[in-house]
mmCIF file of C-alpha atoms in Angstrom:
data_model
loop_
_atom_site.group_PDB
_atom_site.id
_atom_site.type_symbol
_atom_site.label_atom_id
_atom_site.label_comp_id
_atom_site.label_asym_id
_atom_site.label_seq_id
_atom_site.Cartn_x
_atom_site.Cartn_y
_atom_site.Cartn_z
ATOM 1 C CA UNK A 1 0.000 0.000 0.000
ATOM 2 C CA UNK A 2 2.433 2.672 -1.586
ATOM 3 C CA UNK A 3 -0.418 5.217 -1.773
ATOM 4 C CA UNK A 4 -0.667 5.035 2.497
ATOM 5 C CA UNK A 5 3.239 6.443 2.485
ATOM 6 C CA UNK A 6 2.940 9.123 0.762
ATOM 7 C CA UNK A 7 2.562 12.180 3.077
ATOM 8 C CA UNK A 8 0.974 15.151 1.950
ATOM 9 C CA UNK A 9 2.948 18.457 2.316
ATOM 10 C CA UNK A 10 1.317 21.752 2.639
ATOM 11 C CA UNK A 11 2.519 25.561 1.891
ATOM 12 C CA UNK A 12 2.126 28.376 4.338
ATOM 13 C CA UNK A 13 1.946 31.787 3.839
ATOM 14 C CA UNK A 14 1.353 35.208 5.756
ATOM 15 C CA UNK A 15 -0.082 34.687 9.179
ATOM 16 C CA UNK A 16 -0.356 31.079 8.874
ATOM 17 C CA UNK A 17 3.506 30.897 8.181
ATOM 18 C CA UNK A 18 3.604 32.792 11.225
ATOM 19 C CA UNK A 19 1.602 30.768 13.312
ATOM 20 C CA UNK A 20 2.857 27.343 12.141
ATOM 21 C CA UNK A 21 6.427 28.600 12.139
ATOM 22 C CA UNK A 22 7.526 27.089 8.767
ATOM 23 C CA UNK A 23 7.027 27.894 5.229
ATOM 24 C CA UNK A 24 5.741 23.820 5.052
ATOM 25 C CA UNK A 25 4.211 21.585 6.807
ATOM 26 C CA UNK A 26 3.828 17.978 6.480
ATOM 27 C CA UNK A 27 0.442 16.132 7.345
ATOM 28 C CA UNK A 28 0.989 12.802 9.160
ATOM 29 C CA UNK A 29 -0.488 10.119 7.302
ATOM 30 C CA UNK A 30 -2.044 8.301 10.429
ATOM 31 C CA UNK A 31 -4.440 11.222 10.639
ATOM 32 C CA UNK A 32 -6.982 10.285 8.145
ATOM 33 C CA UNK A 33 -6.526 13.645 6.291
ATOM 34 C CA UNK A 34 -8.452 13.175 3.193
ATOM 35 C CA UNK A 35 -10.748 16.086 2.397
ATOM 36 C CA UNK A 36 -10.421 19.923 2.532
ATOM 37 C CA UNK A 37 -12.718 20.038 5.521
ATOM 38 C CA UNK A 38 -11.017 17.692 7.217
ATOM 39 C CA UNK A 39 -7.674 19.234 7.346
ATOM 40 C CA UNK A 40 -8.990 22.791 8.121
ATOM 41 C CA UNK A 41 -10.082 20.781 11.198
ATOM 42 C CA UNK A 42 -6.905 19.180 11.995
ATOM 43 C CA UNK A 43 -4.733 22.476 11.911
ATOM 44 C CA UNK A 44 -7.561 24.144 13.690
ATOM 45 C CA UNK A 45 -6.983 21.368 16.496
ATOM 46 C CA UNK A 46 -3.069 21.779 16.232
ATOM 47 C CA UNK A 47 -2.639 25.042 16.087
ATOM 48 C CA UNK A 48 -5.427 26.895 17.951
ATOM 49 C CA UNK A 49 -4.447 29.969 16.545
ATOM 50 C CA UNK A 50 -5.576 29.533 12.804
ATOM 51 C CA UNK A 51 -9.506 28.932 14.583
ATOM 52 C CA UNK A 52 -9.443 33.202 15.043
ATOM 53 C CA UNK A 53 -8.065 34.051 11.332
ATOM 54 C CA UNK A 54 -11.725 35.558 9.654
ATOM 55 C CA UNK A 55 -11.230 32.796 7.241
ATOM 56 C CA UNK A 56 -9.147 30.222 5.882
ATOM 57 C CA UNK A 57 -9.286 28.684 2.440
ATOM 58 C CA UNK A 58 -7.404 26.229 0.861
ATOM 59 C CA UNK A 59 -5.644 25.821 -2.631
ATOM 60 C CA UNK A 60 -5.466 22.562 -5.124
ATOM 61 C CA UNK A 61 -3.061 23.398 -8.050
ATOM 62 C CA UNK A 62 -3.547 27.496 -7.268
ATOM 63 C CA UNK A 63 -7.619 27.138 -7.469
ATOM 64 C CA UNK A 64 -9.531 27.536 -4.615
ATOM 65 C CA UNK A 65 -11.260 24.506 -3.504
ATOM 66 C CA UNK A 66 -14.296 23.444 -1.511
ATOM 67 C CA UNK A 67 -14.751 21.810 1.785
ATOM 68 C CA UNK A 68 -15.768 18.541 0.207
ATOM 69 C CA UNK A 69 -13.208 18.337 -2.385
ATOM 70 C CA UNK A 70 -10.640 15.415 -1.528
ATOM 71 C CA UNK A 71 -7.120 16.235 -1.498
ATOM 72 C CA UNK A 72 -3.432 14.191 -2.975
ATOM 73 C CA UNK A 73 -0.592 14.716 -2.192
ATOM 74 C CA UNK A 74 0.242 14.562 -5.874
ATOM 75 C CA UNK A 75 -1.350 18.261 -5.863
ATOM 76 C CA UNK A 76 -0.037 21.571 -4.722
ATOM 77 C CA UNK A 77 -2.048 22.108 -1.837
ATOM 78 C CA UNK A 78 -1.878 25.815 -0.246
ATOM 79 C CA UNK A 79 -3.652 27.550 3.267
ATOM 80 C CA UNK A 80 -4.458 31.306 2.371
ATOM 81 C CA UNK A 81 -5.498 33.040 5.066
ATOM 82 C CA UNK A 82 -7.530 36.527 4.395
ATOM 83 C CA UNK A 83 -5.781 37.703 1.521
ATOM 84 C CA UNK A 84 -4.889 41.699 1.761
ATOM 85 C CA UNK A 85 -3.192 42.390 -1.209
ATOM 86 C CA UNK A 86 -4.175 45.637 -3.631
ATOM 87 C CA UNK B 25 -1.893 41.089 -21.840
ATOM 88 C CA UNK B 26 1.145 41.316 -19.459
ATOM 89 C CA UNK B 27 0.360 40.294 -15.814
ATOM 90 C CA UNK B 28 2.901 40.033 -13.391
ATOM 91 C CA UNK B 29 4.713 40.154 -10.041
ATOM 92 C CA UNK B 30 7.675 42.208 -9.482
ATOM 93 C CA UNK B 31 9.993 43.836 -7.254
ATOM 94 C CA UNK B 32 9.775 46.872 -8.307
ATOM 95 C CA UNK B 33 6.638 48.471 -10.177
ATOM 96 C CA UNK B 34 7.675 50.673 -13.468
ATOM 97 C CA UNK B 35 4.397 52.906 -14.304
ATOM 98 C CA UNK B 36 5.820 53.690 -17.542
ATOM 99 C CA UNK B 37 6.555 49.964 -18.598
ATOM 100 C CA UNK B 38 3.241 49.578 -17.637
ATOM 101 C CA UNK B 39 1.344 52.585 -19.311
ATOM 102 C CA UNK B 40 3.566 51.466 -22.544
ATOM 103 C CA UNK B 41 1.518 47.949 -22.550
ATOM 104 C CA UNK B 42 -1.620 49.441 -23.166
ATOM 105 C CA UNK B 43 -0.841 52.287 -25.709
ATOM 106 C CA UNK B 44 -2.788 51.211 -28.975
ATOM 107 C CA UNK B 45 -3.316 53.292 -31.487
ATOM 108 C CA UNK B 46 -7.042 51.353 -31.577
ATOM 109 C CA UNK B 47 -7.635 52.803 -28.383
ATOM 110 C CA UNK B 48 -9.467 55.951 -27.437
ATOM 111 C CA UNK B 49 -9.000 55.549 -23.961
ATOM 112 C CA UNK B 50 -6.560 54.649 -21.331
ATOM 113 C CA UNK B 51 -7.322 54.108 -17.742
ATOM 114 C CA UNK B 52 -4.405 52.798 -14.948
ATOM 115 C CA UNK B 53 -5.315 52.795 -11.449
ATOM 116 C CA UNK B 54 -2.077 52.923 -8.742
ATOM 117 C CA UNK B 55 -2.381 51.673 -5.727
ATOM 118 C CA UNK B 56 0.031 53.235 -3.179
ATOM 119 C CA UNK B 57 1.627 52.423 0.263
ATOM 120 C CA UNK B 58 -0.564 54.598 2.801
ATOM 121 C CA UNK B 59 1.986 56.789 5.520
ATOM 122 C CA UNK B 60 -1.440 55.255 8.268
ATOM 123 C CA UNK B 61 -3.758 52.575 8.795
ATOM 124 C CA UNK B 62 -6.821 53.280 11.432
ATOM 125 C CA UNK B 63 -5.222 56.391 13.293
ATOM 126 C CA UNK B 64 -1.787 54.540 13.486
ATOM 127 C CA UNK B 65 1.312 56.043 11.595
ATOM 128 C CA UNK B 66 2.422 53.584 9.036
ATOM 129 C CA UNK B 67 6.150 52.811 8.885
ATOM 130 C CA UNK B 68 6.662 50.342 6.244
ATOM 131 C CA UNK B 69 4.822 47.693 4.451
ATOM 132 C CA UNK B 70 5.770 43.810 3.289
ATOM 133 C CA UNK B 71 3.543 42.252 0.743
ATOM 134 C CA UNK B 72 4.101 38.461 -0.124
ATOM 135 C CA UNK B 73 2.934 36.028 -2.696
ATOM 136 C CA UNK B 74 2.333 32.872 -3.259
ATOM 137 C CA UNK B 75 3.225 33.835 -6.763
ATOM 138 C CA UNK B 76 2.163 30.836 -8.809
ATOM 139 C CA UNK B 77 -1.188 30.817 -7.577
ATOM 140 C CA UNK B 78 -1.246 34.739 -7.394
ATOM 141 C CA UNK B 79 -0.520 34.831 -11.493
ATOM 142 C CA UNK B 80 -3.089 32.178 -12.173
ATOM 143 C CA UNK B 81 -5.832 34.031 -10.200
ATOM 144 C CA UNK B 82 -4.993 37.696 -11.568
ATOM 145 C CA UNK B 83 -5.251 35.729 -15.516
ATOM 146 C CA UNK B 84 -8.414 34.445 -14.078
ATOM 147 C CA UNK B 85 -9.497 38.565 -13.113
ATOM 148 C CA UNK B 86 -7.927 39.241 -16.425
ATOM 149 C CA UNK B 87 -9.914 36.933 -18.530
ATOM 150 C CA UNK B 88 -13.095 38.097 -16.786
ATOM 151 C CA UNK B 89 -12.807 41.647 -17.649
ATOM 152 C CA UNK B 90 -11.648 40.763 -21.573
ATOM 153 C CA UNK B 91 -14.994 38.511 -21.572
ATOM 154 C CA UNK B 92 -17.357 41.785 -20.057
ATOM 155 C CA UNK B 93 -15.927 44.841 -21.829
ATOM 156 C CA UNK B 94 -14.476 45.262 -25.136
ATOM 157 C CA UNK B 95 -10.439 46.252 -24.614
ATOM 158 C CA UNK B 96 -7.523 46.435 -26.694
ATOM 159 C CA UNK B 97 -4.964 46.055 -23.773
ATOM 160 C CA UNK B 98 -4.638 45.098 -20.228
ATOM 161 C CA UNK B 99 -2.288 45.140 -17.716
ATOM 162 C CA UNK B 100 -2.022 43.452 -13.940
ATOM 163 C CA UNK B 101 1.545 43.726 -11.660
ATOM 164 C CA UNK B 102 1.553 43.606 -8.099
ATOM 165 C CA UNK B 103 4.965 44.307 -5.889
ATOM 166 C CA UNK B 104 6.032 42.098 -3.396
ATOM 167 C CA UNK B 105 8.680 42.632 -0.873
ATOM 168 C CA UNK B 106 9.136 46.325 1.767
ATOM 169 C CA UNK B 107 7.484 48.965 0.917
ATOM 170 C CA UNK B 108 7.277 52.254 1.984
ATOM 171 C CA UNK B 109 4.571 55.036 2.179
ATOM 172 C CA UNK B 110 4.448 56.610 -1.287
ATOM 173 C CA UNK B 111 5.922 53.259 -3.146
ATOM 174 C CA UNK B 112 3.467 52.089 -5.671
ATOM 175 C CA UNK B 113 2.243 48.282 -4.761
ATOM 176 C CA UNK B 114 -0.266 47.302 -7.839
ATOM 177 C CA UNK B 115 -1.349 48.872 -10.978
ATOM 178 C CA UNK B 116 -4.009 47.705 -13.405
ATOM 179 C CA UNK B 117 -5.370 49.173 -16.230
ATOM 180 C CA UNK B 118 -6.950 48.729 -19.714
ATOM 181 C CA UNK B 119 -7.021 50.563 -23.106
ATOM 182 C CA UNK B 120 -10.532 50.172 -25.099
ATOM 183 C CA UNK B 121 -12.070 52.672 -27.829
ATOM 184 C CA UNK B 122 -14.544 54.677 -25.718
ATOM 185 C CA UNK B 123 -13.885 56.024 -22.149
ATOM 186 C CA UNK B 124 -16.844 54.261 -20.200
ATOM 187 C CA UNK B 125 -15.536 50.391 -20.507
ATOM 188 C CA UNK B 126 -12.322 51.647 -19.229
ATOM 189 C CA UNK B 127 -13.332 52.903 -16.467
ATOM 190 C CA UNK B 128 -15.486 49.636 -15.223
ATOM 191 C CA UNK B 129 -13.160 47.262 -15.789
ATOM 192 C CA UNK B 130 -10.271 49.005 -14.498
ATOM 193 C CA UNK B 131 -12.474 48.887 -11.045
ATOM 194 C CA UNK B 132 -13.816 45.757 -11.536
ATOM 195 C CA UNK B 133 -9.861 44.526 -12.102
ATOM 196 C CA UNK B 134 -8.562 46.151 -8.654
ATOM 197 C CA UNK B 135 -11.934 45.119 -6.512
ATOM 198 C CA UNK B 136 -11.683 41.477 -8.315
ATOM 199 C CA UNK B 137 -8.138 41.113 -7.196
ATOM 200 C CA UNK B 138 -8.271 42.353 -4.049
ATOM 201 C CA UNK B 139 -11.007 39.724 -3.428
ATOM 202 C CA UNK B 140 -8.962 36.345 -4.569
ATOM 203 C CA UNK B 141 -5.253 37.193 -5.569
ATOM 204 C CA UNK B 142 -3.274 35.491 -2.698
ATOM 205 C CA UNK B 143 -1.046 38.495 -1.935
ATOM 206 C CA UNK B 144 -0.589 39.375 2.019
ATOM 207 C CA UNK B 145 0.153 42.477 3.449
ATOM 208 C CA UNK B 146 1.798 43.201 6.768
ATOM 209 C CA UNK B 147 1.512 46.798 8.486
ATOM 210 C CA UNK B 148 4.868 47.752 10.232
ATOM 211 C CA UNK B 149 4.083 51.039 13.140
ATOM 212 C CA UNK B 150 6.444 52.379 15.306
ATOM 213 C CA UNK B 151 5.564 49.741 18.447
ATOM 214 C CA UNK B 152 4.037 46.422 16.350
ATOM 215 C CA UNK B 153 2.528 45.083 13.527
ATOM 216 C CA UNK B 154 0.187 43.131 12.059
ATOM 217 C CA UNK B 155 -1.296 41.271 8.867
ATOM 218 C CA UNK B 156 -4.275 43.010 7.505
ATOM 219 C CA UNK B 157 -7.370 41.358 6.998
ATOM 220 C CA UNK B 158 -6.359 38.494 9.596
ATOM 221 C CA UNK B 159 -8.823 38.674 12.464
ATOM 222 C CA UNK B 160 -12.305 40.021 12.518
#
């Protein structure tokens, strides 16, 4: 079960670089970390912090994705915190 | 259509891309490093990307605006890196025939991308700072 090893990575930026204290961060595999929902919920419960950003979204291959969408670590998965740029 | 990310924003590289002689109008909006931010006195400014998605989303913006008004050119660069008050952070801007489609999508293209570009901005004051937008 190759698939099982493969850990997915994820890229920080702006206040969630700040809070997680790295530019990546890799999700254990023994966490059941499949959908978008379900790893907003895991940092949430790691790092307490990201729960009082106004909102948190998540990117697939730059594209914002949904809650329900499931996630590989094939794919360039991104947290963007409220964006502020302009 | 030149969208980008620089260092360094060059107005007149930028008013250049959208001189046509098809055009009858030419609208760029510059946005600009404010000296304060809610009664605070603004010292500097850092803006970061996450520049791959950042492009994608501003051709996304960019393709919306060709699709609603009729323009000859358009152009999209946002700075990254310290900023100070004055510095220029993000132009956009369009050429078209007639004055009124400039003008709409020129606003539509700064309110779009301040909406979904991933680009972060961190306030610098004399005592602390903070990431704007962040917390409610």
């Amino acid at each position: 079960m190759l698939f099982l090893l493969i850990s997915m990575e994820i890229l920080l930026f702006g206040i969630a670089r700040e809070i997680v204290g790295k530019t990546k961060l890799a999700v254990p595999t023994n966490q059941n970390i499949t959908t978008v929902k379900s790893l907003k919920t895991w940092l949430g419960q790691q790092y307490p912090a990201i729960q009082t950003l106004s909102s948190l979204a998540v990117a697939v291959d730059s594209e914002y994705a949904q809650d329900e969408d499931v996630l590989n670590g094939d794919n360039e998965i991104a947290l963007i915190p409220p964006v502020s740029g302009g | 259509m030149l969208i980008k990310i620089v260092e360094h924003i060059d107005l007149n590289e930028a008013y250049a891309n959208l001189h046509t002689p098809e055009a009858g109008a030419v609208n760029l909006f510059v946005g600009t490093v404010r000296n304060h931010s809610k009664g605070k006195e603004v010292v500097h400014l850092d803006f970061e990307a996450y520049e791959a998605m950042a492009l994608h989303q501003m051709q996304h913006v960019a393709n919306a605006a060709q699709s609603k008004w009729p323009l000859c050119k358009l152009v999209m660069i946002h700075a990254v890196g310290a900023k100070s008050p004055g510095d220029p952070v993000v132009v956009v801007g369009v050429s078209s025939a007639h004055r009124d489609a400039s003008f709409e999508a020129c606003r539509f293209l700064i309110d779009e991308l301040k909406k979904t570009v991933p680009i972060w901005k961190k306030e610098f004051y004399e005592d602390n700072s903070v990431w704007v937008n962040a917390h409610p």
